[in-house]
mmCIF file of N, CA and C in Angstrom:
data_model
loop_
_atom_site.group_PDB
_atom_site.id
_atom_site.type_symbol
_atom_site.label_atom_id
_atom_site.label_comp_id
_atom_site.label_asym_id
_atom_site.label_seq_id
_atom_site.Cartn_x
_atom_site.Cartn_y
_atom_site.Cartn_z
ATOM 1 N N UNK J 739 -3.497 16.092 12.745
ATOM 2 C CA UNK J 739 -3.829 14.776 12.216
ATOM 3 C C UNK J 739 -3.002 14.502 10.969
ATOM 4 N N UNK J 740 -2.014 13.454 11.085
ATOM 5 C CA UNK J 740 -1.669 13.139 9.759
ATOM 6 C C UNK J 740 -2.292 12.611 9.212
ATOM 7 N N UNK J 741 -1.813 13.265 7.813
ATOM 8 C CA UNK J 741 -2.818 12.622 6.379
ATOM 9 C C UNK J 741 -2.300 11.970 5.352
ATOM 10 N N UNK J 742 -2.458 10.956 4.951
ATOM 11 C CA UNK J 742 -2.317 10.300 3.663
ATOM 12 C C UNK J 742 -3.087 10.204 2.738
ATOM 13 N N UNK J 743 -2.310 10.539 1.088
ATOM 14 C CA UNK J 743 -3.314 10.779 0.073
ATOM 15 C C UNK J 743 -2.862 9.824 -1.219
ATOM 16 N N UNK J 744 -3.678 8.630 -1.146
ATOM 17 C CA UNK J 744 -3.555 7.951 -2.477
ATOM 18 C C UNK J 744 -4.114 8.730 -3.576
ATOM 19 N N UNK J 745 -3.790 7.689 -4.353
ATOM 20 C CA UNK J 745 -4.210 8.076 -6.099
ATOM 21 C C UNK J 745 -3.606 6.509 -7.067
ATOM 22 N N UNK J 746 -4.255 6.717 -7.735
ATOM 23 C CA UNK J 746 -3.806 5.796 -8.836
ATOM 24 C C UNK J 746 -4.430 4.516 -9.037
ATOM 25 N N UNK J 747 -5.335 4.468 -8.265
ATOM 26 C CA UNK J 747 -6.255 3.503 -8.587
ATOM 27 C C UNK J 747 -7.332 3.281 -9.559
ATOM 28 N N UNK J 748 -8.104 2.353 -9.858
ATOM 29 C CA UNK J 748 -8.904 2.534 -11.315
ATOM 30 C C UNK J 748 -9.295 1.048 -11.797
ATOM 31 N N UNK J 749 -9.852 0.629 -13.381
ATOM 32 C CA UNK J 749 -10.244 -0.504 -13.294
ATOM 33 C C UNK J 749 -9.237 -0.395 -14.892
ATOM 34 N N UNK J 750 -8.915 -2.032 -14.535
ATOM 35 C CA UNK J 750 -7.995 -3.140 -15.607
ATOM 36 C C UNK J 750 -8.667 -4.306 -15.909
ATOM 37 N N UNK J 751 -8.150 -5.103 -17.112
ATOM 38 C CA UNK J 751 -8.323 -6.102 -17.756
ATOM 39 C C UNK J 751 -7.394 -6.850 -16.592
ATOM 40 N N UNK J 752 -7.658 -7.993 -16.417
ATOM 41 C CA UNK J 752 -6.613 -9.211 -15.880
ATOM 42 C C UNK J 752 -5.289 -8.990 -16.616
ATOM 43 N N UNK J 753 -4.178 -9.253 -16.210
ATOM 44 C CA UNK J 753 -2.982 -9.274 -16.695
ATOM 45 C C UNK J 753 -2.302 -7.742 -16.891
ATOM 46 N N UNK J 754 -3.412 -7.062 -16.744
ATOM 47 C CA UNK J 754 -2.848 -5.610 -16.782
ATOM 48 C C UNK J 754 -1.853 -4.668 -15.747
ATOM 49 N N UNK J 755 -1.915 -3.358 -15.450
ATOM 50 C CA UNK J 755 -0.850 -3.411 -14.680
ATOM 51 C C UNK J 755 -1.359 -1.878 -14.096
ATOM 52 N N UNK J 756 -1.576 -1.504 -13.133
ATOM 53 C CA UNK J 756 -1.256 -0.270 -12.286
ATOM 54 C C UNK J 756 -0.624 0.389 -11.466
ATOM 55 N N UNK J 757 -0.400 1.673 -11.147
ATOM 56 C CA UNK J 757 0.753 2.201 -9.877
ATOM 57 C C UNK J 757 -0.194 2.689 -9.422
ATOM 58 N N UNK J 758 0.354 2.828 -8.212
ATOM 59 C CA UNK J 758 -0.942 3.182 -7.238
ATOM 60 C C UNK J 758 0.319 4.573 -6.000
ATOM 61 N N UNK J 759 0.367 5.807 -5.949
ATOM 62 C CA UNK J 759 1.208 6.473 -5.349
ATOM 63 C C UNK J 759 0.087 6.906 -4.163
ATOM 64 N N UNK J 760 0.880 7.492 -2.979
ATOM 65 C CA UNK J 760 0.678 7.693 -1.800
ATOM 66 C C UNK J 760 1.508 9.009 -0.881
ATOM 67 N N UNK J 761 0.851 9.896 -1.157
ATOM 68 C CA UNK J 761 1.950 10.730 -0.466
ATOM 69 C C UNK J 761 1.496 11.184 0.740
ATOM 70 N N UNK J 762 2.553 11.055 1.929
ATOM 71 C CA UNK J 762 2.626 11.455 3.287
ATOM 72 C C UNK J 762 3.159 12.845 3.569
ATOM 73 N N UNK J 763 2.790 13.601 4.563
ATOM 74 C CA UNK J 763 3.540 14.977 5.559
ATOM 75 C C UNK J 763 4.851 14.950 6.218
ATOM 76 N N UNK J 764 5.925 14.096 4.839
ATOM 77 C CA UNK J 764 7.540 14.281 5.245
ATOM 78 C C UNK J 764 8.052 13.453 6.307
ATOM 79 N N UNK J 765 8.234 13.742 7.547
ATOM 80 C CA UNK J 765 8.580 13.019 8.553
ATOM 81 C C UNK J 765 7.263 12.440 9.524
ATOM 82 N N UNK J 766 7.099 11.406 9.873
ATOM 83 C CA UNK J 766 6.236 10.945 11.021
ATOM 84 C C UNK J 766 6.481 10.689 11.943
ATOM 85 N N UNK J 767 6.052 11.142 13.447
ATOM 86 C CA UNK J 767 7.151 10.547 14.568
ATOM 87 C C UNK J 767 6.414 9.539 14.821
ATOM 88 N N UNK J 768 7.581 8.108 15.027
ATOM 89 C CA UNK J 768 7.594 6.995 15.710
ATOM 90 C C UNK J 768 6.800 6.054 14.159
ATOM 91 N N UNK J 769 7.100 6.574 13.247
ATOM 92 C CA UNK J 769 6.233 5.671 12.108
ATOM 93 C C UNK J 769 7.314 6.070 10.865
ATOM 94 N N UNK J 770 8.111 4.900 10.772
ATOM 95 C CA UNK J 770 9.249 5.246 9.665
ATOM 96 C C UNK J 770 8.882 4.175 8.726
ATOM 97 N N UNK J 771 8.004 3.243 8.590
ATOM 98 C CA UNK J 771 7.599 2.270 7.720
ATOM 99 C C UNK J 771 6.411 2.730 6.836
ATOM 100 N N UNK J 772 6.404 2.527 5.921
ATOM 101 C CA UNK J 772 5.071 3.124 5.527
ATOM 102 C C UNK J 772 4.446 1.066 4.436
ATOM 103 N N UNK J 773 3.450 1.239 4.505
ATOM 104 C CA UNK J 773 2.776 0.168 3.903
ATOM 105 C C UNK J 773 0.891 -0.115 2.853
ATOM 106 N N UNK J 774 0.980 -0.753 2.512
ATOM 107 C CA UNK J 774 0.099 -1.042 1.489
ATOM 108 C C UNK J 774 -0.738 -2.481 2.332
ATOM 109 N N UNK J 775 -1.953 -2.005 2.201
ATOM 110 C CA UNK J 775 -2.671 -2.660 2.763
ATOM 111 C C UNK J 775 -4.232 -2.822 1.963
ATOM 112 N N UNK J 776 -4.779 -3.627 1.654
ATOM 113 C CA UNK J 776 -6.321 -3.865 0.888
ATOM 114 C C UNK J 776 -7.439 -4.965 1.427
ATOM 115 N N UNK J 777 -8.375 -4.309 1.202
ATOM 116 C CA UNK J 777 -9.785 -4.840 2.294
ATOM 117 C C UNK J 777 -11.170 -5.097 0.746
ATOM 118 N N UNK J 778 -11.458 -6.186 0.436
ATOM 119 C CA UNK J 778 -12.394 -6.301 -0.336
ATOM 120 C C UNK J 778 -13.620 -6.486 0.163
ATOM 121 N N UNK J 779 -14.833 -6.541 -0.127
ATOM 122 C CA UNK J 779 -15.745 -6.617 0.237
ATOM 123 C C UNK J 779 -16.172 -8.181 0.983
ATOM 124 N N UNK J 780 -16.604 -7.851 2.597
ATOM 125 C CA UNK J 780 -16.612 -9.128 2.951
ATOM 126 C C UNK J 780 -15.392 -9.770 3.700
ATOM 127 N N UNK J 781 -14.359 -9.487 3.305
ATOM 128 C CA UNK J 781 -13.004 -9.844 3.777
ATOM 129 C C UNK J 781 -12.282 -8.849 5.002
ATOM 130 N N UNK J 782 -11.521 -9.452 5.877
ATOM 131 C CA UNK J 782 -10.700 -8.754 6.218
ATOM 132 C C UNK J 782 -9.639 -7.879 5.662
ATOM 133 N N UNK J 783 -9.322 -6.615 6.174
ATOM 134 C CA UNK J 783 -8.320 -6.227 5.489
ATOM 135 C C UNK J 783 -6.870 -6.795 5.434
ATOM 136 N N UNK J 784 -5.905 -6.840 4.618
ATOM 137 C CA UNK J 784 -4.803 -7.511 4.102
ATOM 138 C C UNK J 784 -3.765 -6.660 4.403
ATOM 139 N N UNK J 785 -2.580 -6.919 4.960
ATOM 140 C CA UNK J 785 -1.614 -6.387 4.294
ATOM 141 C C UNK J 785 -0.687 -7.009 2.989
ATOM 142 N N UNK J 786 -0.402 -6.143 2.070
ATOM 143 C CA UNK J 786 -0.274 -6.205 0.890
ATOM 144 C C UNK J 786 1.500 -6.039 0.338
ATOM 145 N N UNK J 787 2.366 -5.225 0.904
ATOM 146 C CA UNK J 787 3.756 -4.614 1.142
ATOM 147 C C UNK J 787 3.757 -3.943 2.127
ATOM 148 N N UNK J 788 5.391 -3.379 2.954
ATOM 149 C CA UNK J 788 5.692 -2.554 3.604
ATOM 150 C C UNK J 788 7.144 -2.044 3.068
ATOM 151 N N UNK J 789 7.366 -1.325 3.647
ATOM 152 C CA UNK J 789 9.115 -0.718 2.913
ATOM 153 C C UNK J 789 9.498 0.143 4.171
ATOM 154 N N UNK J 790 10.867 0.140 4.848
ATOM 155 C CA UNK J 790 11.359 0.783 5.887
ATOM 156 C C UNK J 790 12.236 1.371 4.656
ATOM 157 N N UNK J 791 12.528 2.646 5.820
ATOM 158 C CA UNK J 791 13.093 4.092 5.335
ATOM 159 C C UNK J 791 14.470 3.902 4.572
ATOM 160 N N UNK J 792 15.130 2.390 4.548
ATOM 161 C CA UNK J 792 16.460 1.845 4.209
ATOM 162 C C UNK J 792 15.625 1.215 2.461
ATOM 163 N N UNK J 793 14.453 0.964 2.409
ATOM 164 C CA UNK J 793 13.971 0.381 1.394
ATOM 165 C C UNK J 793 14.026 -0.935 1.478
ATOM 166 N N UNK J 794 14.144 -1.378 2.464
ATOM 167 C CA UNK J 794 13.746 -2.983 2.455
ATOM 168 C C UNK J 794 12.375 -3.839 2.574
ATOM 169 N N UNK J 795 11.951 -3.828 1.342
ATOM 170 C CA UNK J 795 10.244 -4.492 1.181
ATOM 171 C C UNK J 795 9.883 -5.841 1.789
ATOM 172 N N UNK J 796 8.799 -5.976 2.269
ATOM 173 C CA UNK J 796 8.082 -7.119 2.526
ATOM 174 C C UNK J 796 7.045 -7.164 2.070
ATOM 175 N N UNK J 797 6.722 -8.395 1.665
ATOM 176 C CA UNK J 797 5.329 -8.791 0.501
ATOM 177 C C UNK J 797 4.475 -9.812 1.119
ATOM 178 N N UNK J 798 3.500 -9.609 0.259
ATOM 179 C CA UNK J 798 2.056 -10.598 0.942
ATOM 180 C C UNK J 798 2.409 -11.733 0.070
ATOM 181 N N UNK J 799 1.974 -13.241 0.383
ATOM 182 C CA UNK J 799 2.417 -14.242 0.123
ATOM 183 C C UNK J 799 1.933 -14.216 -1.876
ATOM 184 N N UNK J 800 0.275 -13.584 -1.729
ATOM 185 C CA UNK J 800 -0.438 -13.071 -2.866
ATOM 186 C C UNK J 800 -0.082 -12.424 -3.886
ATOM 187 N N UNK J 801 1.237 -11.497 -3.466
ATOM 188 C CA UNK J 801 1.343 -10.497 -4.415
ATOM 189 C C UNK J 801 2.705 -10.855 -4.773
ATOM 190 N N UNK J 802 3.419 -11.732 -3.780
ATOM 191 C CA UNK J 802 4.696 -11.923 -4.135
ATOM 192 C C UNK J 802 5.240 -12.158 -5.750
ATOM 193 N N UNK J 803 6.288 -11.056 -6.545
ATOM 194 C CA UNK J 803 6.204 -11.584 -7.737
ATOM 195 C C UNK J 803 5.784 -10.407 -8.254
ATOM 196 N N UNK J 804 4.436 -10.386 -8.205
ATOM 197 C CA UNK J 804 4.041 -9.279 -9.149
ATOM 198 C C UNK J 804 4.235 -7.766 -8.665
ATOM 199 N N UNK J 805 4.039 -7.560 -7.726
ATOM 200 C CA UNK J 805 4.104 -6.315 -6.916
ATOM 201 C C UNK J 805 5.124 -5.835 -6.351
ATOM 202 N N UNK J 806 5.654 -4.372 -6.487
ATOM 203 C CA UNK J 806 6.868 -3.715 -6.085
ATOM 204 C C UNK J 806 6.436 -2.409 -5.622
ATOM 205 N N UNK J 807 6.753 -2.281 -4.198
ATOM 206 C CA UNK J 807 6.758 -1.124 -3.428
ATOM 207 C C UNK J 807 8.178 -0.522 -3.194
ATOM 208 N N UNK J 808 7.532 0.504 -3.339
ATOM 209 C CA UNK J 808 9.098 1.690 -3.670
ATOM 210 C C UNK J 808 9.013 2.941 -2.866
ATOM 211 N N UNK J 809 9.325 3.542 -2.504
ATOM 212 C CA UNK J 809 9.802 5.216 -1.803
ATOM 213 C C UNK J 809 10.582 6.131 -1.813
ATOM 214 N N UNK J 810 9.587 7.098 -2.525
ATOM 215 C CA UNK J 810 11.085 8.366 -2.715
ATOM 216 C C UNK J 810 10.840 9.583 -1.743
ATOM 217 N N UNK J 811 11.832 9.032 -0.581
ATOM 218 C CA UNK J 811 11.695 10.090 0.694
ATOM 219 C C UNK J 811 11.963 10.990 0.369
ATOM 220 N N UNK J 812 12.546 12.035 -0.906
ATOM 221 C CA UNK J 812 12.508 13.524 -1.889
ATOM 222 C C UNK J 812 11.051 13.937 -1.457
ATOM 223 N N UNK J 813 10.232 13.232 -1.991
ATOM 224 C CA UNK J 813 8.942 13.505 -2.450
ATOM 225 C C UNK J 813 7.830 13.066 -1.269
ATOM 226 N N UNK J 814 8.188 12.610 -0.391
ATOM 227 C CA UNK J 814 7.235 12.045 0.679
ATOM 228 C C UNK J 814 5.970 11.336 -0.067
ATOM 229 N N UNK J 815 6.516 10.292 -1.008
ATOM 230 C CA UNK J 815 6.068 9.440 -1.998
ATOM 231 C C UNK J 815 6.305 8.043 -1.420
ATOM 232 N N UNK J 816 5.100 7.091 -1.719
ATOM 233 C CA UNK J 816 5.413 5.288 -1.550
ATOM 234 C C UNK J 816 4.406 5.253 -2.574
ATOM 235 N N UNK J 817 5.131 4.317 -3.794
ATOM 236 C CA UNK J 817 4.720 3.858 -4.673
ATOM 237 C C UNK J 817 3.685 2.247 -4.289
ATOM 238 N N UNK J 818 3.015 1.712 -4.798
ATOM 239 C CA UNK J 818 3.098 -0.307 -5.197
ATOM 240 C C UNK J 818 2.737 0.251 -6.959
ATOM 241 N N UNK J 819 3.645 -0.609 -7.663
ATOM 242 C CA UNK J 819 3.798 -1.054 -9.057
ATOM 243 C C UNK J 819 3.090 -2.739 -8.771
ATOM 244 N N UNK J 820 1.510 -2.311 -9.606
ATOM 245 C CA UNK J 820 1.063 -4.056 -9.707
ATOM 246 C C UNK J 820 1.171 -4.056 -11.071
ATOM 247 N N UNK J 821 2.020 -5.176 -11.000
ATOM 248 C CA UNK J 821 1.569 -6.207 -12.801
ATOM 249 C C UNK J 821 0.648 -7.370 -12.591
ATOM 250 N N UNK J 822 0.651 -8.068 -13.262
ATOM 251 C CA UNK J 822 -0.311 -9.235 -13.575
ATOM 252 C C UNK J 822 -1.541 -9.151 -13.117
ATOM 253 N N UNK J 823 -1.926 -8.332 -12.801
ATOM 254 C CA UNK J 823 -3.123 -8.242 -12.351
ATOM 255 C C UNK J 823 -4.475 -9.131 -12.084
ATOM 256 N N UNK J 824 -4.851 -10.213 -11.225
ATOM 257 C CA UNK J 824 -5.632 -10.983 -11.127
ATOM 258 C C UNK J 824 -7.342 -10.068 -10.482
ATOM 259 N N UNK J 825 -8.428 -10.533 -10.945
ATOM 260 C CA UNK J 825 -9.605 -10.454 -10.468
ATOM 261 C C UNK J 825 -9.660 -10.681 -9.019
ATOM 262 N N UNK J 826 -8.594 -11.285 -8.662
ATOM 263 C CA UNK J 826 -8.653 -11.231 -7.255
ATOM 264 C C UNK J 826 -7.633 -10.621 -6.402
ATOM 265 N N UNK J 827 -7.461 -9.604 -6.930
ATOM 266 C CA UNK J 827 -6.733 -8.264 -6.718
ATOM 267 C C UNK J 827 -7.659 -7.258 -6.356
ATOM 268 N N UNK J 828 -8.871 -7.185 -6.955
ATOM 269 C CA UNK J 828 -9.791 -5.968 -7.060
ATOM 270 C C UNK J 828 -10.143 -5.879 -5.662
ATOM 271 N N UNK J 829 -10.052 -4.619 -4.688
ATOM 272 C CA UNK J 829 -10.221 -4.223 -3.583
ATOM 273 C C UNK J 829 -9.594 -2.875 -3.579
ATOM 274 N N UNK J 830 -10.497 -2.650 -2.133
ATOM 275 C CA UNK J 830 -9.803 -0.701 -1.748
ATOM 276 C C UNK J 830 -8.345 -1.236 -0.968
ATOM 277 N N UNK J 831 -7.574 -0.432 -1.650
ATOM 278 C CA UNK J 831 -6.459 -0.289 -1.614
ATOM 279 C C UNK J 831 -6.097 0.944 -0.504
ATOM 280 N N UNK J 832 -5.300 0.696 0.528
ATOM 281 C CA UNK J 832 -5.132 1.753 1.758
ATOM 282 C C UNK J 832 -3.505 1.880 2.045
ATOM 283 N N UNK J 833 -3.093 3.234 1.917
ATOM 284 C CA UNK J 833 -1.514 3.510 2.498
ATOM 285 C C UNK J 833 -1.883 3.414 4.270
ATOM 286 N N UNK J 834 -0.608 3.156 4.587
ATOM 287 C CA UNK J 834 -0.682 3.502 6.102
ATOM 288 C C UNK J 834 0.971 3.326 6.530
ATOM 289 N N UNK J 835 1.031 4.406 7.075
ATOM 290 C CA UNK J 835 2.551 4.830 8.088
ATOM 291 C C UNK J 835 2.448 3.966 9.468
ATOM 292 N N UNK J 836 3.591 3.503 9.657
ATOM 293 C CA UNK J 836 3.471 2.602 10.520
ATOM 294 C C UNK J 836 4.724 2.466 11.541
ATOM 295 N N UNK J 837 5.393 1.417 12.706
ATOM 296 C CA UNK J 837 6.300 1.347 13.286
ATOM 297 C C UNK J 837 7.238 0.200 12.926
ATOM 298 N N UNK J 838 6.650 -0.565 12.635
ATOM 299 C CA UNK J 838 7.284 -2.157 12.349
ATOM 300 C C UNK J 838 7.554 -2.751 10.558
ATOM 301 N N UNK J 839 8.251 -3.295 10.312
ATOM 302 C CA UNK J 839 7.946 -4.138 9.215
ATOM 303 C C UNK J 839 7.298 -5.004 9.233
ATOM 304 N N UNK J 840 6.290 -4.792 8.636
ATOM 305 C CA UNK J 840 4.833 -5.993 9.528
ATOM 306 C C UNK J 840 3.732 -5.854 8.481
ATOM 307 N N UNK J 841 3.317 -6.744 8.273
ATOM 308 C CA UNK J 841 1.895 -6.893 7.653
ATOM 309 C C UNK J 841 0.744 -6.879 8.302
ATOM 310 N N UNK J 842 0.922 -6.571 9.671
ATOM 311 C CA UNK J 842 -0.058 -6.698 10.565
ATOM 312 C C UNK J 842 -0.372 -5.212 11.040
ATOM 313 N N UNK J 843 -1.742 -4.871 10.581
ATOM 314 C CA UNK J 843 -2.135 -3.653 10.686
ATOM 315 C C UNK J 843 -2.412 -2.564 11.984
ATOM 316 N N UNK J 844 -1.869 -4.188 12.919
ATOM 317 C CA UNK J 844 -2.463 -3.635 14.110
ATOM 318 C C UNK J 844 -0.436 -1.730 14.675
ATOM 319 N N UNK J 845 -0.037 -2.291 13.866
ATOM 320 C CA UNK J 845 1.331 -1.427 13.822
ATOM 321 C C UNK J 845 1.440 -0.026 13.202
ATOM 322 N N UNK J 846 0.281 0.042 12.699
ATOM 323 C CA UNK J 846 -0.006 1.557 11.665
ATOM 324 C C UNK J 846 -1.295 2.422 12.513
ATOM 325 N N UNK J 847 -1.023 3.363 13.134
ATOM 326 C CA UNK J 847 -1.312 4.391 13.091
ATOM 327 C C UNK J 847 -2.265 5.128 12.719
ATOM 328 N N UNK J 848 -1.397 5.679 11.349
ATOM 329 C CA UNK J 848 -2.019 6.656 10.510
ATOM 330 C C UNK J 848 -2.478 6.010 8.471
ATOM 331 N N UNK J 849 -3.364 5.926 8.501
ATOM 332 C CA UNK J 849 -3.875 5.601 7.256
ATOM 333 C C UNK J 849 -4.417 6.327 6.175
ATOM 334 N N UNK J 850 -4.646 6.081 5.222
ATOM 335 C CA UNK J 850 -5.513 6.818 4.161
ATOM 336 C C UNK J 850 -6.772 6.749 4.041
ATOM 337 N N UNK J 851 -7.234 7.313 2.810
ATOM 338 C CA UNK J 851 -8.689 6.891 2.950
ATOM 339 C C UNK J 851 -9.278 6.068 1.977
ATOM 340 N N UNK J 852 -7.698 5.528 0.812
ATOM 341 C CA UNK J 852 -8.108 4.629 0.266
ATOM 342 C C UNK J 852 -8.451 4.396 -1.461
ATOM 343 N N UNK J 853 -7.821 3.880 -2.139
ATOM 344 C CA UNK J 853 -8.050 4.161 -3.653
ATOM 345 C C UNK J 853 -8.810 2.856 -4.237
ATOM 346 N N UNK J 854 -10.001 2.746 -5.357
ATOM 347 C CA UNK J 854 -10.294 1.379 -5.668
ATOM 348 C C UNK J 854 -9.412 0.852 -6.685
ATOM 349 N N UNK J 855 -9.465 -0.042 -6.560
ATOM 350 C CA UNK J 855 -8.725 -1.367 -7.758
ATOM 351 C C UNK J 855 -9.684 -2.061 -8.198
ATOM 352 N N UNK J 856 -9.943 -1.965 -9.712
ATOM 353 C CA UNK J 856 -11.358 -3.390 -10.275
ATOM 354 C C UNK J 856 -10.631 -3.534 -10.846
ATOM 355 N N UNK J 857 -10.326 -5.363 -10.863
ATOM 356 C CA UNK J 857 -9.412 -6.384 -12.242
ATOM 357 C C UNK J 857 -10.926 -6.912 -12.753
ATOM 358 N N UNK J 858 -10.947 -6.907 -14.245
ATOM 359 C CA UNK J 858 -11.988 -7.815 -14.817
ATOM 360 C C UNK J 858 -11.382 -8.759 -15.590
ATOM 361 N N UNK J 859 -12.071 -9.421 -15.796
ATOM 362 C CA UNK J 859 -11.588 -11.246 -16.739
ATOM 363 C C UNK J 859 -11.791 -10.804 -17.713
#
């Protein structure tokens, strides 16, 4: 079973800023995308970024701007760097390895189990 292990989640003031890292088991077969995805209470889950193995990111219309997903295939590491941080940011935050550049979750696989994010006003 592959595993993914966030970290870096936690609670901020609005405008504040967190990294949120994710590390995967090196190579995945048939899942070279890895992505950022968040589910708040009540809501469907979101996708949030993705990044293929070349580093080419795709962003949620939401985060566009503030948020930067990064990967250091050294380290079997995927970063998201959030700034600005809005209250309506606050949700569990989920890595997931995937096939596509896609925001659509139905393309991932293998997931985490998930880090929280609280923005307060």
């Amino acid at each position: 079973q592959v595993q993914l292990v966030e970290s870096g989640g936690g609670s901020v003031q609005a405008g504040g800023s967190l990294r949120l890292s994710c590390v995967y088991p090196g190579y995945i077969h048939g899942s070279t995308y890895r992505g950022w995805f968040r589910q708040s209470p009540g809501k469907e889950r979101e996708g949030v970024a993705v990044i293929g193995l070349g580093g080419s990111p795709l962003y949620g219309g939401s985060v566009q701007g503030r948020f930067t997903i990064s990967r250091d295939n050294s380290k079997n590491t995927v970063y998201l760097q959030m700034d600005s941080l809005k209250p309506e940011d606050t949700a569990m935050y989920y890595c997931a390895a995937g096939s596509a550049l896609s925001l659509s979750e139905s393309w991932y696989k293998h997931w985490g189990q998930g880090t929280q994010v609280t923005v307060s006003s």
